[in-house]
Short mmCIF file of C-alpha atoms in Angstrom, two decimals:
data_model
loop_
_atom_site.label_atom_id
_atom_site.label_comp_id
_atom_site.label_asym_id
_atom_site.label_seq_id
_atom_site.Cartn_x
_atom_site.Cartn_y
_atom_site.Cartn_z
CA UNK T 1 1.58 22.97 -20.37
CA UNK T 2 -0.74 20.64 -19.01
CA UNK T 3 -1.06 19.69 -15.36
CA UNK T 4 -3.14 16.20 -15.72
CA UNK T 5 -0.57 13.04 -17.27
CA UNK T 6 -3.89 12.36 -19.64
CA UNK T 7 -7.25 12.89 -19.62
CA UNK T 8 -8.30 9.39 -17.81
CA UNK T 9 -7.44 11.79 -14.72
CA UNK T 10 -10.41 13.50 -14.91
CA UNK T 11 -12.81 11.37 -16.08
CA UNK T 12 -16.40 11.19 -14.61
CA UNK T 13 -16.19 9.07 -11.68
CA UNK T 14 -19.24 6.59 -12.39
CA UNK T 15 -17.90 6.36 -15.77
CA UNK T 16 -14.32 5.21 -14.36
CA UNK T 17 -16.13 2.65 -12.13
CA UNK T 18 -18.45 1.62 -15.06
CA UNK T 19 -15.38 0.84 -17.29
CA UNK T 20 -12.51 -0.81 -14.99
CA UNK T 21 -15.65 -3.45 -13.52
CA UNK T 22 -16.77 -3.96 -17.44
CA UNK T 23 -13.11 -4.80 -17.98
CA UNK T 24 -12.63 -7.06 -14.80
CA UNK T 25 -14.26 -10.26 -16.29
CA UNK T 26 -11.74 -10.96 -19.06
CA UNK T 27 -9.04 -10.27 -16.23
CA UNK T 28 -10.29 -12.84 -14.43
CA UNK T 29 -11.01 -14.90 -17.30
CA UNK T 30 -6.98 -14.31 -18.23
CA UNK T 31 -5.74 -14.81 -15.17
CA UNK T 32 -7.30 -17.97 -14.69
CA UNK T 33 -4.89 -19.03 -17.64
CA UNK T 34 -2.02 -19.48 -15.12
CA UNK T 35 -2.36 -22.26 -12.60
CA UNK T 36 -2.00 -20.29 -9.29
CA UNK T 37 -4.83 -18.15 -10.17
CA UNK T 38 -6.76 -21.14 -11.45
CA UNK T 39 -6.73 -22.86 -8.09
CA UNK T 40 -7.43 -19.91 -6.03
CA UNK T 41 -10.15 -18.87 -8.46
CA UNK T 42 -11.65 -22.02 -8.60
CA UNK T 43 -15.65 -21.62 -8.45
CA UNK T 44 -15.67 -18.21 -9.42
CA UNK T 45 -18.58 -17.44 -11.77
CA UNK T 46 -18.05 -14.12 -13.72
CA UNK T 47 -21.29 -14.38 -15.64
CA UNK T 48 -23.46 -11.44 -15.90
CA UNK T 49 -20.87 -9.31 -14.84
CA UNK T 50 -18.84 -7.74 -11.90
CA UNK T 51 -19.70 -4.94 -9.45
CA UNK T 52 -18.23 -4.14 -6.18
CA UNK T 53 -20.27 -6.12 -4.33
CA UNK T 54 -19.69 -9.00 -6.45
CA UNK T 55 -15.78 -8.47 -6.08
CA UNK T 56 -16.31 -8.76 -2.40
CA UNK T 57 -17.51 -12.11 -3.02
CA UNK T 58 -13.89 -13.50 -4.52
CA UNK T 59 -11.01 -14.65 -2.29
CA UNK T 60 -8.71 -11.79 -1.00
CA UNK T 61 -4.96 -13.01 -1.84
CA UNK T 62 -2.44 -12.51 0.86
CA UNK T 63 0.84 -12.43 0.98
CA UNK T 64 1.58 -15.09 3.62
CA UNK T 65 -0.71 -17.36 0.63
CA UNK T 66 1.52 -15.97 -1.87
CA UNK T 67 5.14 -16.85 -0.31
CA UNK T 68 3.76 -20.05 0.49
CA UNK T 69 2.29 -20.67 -3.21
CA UNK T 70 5.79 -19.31 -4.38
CA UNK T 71 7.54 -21.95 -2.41
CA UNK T 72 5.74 -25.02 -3.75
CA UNK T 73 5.89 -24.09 -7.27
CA UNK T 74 9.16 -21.74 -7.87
CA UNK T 75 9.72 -19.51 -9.21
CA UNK T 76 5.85 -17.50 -9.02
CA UNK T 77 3.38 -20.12 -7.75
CA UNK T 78 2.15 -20.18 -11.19
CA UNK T 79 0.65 -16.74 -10.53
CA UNK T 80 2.75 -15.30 -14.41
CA UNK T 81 -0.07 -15.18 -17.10
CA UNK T 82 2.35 -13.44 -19.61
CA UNK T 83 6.22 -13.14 -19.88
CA UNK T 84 8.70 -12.26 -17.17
CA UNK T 85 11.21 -9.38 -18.74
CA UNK T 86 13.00 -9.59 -14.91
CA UNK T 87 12.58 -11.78 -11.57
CA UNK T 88 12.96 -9.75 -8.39
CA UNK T 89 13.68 -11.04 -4.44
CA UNK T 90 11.80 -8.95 -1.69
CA UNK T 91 11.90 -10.08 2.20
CA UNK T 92 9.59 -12.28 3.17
CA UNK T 93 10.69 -14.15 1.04
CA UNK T 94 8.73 -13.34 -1.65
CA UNK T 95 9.47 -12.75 -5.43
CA UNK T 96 8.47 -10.54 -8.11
CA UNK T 97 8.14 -10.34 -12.03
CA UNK T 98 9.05 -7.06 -14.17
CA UNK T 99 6.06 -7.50 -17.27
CA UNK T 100 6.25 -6.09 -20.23
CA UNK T 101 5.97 -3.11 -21.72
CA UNK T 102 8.19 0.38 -21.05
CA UNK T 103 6.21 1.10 -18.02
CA UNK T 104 5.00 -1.97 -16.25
CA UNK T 105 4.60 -0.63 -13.05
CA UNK T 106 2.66 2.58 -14.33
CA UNK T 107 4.96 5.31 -12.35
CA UNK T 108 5.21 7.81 -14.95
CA UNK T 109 1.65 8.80 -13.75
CA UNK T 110 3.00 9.89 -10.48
CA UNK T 111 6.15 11.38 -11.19
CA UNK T 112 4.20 13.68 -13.69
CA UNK T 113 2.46 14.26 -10.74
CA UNK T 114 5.08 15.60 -8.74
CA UNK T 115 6.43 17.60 -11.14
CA UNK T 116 9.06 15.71 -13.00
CA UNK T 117 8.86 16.30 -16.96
CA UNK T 118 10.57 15.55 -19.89
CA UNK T 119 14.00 16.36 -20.27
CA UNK T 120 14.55 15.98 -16.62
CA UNK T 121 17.96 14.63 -15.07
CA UNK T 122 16.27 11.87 -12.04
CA UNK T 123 19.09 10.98 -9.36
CA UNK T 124 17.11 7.27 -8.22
CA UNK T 125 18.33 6.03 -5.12
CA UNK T 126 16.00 2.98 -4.66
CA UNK T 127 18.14 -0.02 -5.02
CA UNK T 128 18.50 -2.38 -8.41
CA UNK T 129 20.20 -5.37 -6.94
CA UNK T 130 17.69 -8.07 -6.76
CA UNK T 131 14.97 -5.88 -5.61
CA UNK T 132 12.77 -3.73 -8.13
CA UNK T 133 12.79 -0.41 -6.18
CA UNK T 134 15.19 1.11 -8.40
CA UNK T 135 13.84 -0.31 -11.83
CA UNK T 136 10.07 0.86 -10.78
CA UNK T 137 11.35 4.38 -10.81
CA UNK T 138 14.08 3.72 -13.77
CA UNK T 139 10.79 2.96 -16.05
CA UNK T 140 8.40 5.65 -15.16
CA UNK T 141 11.10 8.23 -15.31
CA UNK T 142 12.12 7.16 -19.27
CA UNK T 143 8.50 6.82 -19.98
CA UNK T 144 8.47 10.76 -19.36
CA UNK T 145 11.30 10.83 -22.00
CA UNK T 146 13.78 11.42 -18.30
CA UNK T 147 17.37 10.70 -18.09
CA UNK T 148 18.07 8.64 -14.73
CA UNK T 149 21.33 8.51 -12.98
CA UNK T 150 21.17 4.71 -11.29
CA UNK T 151 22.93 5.93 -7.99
CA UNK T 152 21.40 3.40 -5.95
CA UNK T 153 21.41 3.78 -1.92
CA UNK T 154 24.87 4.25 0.14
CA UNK T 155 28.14 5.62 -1.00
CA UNK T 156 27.41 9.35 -0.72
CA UNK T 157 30.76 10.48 -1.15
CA UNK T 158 30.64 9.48 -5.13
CA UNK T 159 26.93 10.64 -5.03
CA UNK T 160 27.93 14.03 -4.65
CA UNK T 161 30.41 14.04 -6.99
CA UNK T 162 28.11 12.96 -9.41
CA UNK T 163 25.27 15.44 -8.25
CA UNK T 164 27.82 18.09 -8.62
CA UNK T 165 28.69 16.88 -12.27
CA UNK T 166 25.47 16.14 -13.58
CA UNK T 167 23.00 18.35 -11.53
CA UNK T 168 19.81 16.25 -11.55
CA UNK T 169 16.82 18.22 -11.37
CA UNK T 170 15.02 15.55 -9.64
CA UNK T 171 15.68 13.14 -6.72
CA UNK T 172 14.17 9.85 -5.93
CA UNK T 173 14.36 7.44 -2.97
CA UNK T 174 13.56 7.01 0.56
CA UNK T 175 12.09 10.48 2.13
CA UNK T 176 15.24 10.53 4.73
CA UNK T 177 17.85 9.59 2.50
CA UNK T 178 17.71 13.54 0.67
CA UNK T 179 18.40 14.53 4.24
CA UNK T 180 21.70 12.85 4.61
CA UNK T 181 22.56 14.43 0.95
CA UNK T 182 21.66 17.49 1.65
CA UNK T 183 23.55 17.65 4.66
CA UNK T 184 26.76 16.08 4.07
CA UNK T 185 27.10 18.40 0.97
CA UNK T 186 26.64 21.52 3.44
CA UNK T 187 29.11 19.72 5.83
CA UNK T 188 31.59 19.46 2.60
CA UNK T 189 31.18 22.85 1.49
CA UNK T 190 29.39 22.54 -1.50
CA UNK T 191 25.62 22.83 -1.33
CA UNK T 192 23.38 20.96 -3.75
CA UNK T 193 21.39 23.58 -5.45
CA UNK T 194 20.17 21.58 -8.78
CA UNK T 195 17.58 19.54 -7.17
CA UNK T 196 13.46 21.02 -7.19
CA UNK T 197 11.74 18.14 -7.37
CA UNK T 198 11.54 15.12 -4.99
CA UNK T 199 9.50 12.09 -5.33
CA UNK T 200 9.88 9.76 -2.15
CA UNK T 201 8.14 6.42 -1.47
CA UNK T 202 9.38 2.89 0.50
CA UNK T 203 9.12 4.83 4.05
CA UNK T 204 6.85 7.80 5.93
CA UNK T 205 7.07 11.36 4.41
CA UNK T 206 6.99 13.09 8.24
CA UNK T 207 5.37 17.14 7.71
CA UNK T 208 8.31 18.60 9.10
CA UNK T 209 10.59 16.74 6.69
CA UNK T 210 8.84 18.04 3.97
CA UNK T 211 8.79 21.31 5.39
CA UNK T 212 13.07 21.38 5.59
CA UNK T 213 13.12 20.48 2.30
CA UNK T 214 10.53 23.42 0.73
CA UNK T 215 12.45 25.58 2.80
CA UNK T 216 15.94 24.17 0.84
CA UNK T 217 13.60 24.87 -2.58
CA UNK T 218 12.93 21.24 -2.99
CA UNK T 219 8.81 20.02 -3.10
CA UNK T 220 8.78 16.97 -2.22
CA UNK T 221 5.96 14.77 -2.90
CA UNK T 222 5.33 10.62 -2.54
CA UNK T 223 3.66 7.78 -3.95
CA UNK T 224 2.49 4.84 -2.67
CA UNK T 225 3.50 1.35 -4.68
CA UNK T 226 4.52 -2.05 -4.00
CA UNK T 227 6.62 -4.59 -5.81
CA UNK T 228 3.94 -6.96 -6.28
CA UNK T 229 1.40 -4.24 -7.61
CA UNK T 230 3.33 -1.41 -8.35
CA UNK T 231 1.59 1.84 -8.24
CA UNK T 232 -0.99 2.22 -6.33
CA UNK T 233 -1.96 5.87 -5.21
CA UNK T 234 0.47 9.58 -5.54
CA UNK T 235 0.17 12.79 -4.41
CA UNK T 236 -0.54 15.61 -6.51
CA UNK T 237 -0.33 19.40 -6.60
CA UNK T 238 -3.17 21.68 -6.72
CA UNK T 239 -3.55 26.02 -6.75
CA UNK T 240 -2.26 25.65 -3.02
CA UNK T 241 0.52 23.01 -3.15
CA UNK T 242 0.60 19.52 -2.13
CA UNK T 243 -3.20 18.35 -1.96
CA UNK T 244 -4.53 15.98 0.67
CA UNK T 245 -4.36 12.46 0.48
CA UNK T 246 -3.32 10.16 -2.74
CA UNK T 247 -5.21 9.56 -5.46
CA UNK T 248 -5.02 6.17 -6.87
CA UNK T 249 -3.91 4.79 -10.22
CA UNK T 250 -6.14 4.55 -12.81
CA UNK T 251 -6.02 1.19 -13.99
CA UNK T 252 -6.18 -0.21 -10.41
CA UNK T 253 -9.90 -0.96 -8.12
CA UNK T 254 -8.94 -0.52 -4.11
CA UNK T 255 -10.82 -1.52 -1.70
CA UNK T 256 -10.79 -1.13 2.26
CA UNK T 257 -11.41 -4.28 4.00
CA UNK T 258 -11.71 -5.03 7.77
CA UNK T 259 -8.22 -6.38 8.53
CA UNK T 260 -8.07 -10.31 8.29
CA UNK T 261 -11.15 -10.49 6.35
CA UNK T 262 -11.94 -9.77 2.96
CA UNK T 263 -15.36 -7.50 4.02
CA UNK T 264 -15.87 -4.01 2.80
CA UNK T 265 -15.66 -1.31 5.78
CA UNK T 266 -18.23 1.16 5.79
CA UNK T 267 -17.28 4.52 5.10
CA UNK T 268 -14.81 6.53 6.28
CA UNK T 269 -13.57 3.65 8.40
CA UNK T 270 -10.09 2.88 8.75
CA UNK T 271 -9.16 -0.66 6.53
CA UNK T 272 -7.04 -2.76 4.67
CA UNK T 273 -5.63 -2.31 1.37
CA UNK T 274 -6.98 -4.72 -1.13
CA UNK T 275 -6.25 -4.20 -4.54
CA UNK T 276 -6.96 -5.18 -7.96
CA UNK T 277 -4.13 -4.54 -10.92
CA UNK T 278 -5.25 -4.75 -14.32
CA UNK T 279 -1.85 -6.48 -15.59
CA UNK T 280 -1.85 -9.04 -18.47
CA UNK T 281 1.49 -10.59 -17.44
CA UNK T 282 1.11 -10.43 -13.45
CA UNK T 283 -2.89 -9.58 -12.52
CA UNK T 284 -3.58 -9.11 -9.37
CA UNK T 285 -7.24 -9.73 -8.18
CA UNK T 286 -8.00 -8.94 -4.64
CA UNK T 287 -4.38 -9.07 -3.59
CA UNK T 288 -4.24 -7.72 0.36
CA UNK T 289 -0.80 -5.17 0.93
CA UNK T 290 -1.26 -5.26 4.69
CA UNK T 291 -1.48 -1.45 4.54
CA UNK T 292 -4.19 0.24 6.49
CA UNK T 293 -5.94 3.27 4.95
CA UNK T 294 -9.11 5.25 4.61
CA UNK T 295 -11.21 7.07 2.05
CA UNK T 296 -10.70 10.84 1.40
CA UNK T 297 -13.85 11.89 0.45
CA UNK T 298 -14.65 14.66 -2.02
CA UNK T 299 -12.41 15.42 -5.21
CA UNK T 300 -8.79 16.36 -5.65
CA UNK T 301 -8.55 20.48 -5.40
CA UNK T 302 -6.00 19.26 -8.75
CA UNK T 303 -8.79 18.59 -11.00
CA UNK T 304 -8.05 14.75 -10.60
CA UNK T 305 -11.46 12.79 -10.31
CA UNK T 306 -10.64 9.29 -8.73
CA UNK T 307 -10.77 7.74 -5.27
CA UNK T 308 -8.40 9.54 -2.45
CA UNK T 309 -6.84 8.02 0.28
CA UNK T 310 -5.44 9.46 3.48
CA UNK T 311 -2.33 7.73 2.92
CA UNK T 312 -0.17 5.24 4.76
CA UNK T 313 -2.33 4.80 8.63
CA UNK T 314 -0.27 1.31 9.47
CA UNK T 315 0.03 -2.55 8.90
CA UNK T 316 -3.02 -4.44 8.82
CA UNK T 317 -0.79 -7.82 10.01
CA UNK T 318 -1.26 -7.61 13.65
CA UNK T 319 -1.06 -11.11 14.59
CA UNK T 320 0.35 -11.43 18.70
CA UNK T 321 0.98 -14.60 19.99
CA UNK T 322 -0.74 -14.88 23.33
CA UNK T 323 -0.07 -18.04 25.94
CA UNK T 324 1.44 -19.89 23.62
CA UNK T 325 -1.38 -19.01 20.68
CA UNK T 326 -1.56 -16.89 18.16
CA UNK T 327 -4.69 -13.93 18.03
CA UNK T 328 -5.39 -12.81 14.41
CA UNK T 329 -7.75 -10.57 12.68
CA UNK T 330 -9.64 -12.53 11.26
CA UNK T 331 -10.70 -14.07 14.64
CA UNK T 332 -11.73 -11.11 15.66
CA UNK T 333 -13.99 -10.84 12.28
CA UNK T 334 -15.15 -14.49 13.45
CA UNK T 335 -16.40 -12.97 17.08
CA UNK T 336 -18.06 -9.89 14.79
CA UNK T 337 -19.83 -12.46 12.64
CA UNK T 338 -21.37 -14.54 15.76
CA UNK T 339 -22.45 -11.28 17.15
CA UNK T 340 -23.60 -8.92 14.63
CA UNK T 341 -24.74 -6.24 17.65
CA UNK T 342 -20.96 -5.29 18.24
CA UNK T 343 -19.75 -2.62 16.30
CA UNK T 344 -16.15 -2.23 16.86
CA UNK T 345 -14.02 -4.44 18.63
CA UNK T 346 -10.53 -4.73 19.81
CA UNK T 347 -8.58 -7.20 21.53
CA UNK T 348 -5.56 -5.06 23.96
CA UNK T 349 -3.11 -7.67 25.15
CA UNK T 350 -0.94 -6.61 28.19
CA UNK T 351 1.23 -8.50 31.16
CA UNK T 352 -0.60 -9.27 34.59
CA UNK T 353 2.02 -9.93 36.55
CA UNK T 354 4.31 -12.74 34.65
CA UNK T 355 1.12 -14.15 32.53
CA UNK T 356 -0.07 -12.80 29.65
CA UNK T 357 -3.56 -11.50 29.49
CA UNK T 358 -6.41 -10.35 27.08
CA UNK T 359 -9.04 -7.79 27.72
CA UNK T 360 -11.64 -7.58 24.76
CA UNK T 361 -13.38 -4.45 23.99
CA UNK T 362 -16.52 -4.40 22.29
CA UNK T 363 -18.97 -1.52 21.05
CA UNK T 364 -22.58 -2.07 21.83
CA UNK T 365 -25.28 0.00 20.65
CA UNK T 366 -28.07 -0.47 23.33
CA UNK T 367 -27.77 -1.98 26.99
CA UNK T 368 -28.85 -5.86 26.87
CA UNK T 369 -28.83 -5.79 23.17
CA UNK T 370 -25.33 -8.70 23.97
CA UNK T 371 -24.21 -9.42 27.41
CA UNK T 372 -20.28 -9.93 28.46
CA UNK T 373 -20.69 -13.56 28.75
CA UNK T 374 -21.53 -14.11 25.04
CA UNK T 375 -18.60 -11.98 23.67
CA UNK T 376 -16.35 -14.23 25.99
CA UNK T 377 -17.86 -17.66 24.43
CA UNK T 378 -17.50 -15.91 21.24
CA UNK T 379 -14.02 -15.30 21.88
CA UNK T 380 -13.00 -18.19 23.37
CA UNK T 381 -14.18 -20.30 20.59
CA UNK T 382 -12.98 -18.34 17.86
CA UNK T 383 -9.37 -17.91 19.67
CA UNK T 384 -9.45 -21.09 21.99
CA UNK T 385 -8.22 -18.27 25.31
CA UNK T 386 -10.54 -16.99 27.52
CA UNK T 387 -10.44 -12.73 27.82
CA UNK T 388 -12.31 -10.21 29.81
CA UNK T 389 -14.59 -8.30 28.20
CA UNK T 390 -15.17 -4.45 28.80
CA UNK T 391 -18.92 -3.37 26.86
CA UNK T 392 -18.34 0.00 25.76
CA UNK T 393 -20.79 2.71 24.13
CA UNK T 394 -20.50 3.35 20.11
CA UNK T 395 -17.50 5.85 19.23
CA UNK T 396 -15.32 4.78 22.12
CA UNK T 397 -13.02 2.62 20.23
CA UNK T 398 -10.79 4.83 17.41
CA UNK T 399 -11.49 4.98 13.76
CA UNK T 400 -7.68 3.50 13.36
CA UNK T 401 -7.93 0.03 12.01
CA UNK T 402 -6.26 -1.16 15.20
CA UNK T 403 -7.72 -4.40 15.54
CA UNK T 404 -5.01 -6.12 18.32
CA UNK T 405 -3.41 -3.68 20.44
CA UNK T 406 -0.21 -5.77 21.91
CA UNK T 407 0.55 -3.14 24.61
CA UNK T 408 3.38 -5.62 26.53
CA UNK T 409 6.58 -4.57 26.90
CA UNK T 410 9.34 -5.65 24.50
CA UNK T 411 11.31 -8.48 25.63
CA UNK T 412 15.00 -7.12 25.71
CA UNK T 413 18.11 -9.51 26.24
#
């Protein structure tokens, strides 16, 4: 039986690069059909090619942009290049197409992944009303020729009548949500024994939570996706279990941007989520998730032979509102800009006595190579507040994306 969902999983890595950036002009040229992408595309010359570099180049999408395009021109923002099988309604608001095709949102990769096969009973409890948790799962699980109960979330009682009926193999949902299963069915006196597989996404996987549930005979495993994109990375198995980090989809380019900005980090370094979804009906070209990652180097112990991340490391969106005015990453890629000498920087916003107040700290490779007062001018015209500024030495600052660190209390009523 094979371990690898096909054989574009172990493909030579220069050779995957070579083929998804010799495919990326006619997505752009496609996507340029709708009006959305159109306007924000507008100048982009494809000629002669794409490369990495040159994707850096285009406009990152966010999802602020996105809600906003949505509102002006319902239902998509005349984003849709194809056909709409399904609309969905995430928070934000923001809304989301279902393409076409049996898969759209390319799960089956994953679940095969973590273990689910044909002929496997799937007990999904991601939701189907309005938003497209549950239908994301509901198509890569039939793709894999799966039966899928459509439990949903809540109502446990009738979920374990229904686990004790039809003794799915497989669950799917929300990493805590097996917990409360698990446990009420002890509690009731009638232990769910049919599940081996778990596949978890929409919330953190904590180690010890994994570790309850391999020692109830359950692996559990998770993938990261989002409505708008749909999969984007999974975990995998290898000769010693669960393998580090997630490997990422193979007809998706990520890159890791400095938060705010739409610039490469170097590597290793902690950075946005961009990503780039090879989708006929619903292409996404630089489209920013507000996730924070980093690169994994080396390959997959599995035999799988594209880009690893560490997995989920936070939100990139770490606006704070400051005196009245908002700080944003991007104004902190401003004051980098100005001063190329500073390596990292972070903005930490606390309380001094009832006032708010900002303390920037900067990285600085040599003494005199930028004084204090420059970073403040920088600051101050980039943000409009005035800040103290703390010089520190290289390596100070963490390798964790953190970009604004709001350390004030929370305001309780």
């Amino acid at each position: 039986m094979s371990v690898h969902f096909d054989s574009q999983e172990m493909r030579d890595p220069e050779s995957r690069e070579n083929s998804l950036f010799a495919r990326l002009p006619d997505l752009i040229a496609h996507a340029r059909s709708a009006p959305g992408w159109a306007a924000h595309l507008d100048g982009v010359d494809v000629a002669g090619g794409m490369t990495r570099d040159r994707l850096a180049e285009l406009p990152v999408l966010r999802k602020s942009e996105l809600s906003a395009r949505q509102a002006e021109a319902p239902p998509l923002g005349g984003f849709l290049s194809g056909r709409a099988a399904r609309l969905f309604a995430s928070p934000g608001p923001i809304y989301e197409p279902q393409g076409g095709g049996t898969d759209f949102w390319r799960l089956a990769r994953a679940l095969f992944a973590a273990g689910v096969r044909r002929g496997d009973v799937v007990h999904n409890t991601f939701a189907y009303h309005l938003t497209p948790g549950g239908w994301i799962i509901d198509a890569g699980a039939r793709e894999l020729g799966c039966t899928v109960v459509p439990a949903g979330p809540g109502n446990s009682a009738q979920q374990l009548d229904a686990i004790a009926q039809l003794r799915p193999r497989v669950y799917a949902g929300v990493p805590d949500y097996l917990k409360i299963l698990l446990d009420k069915a002890e509690e009731a006196g009638r232990p769910i024994d049919s599940f081996k597989r778990a596949f978890v996404s929409g919330g953190p996987l904590f180690p010890s939570l994994r570790e309850e549930y391999a020692g109830r005979g359950i692996v559990c495993m998770q993938g990261y996706a989002t409505a708008e994109a749909g999969l984007i990375a999974y975990e995998s198995e290898g000769p010693e279990g669960v393998t580090p980090g997630m490997i990422v989809e193979e007809d998706v380019i990520v890159e890791l941007v400095t938060p705010g900005t739409g610039d490469p980090v170097a590597d290793g370094d902690v950075g946005e989520v961009v990503v780039t979804v090879f989708s006929r009906d619903y292409p996404l070209i630089r489209f920013a998730t507000g996730d924070l990652s980093a690169r994994l180097e080396g390959p997959s112990p599995c035999g799988r032979t594209n880009m690893r991340l560490k997995g989920w490391l936070g939100r990139a969106d770490q606006a704070a509102k400051v005196k009245g005015m908002f700080v944003r990453p991007e104004q902190v890629a401003a004051v980098k800009k100005t001063l190329p000498e500073l390596g990292r920087v972070r903005v930490v916003i606390t309380r001094d006595g009832e006032q708010d107040a900002m303390t920037v700290k900067a990285e600085v490779a040599s003494s005199g190579a930028v004084s204090a007062d420059a970073v403040s001018a920088a600051v101050q015209d980039a943000t409009k507040l005035r800040a103290q500024v703390e010089l520190v030495e290289p390596g100070t600052l963490s390798n964790d994306g953190v970009v604004i660190d709001d350390q004030r209390p929370p305001v309780t009523r």
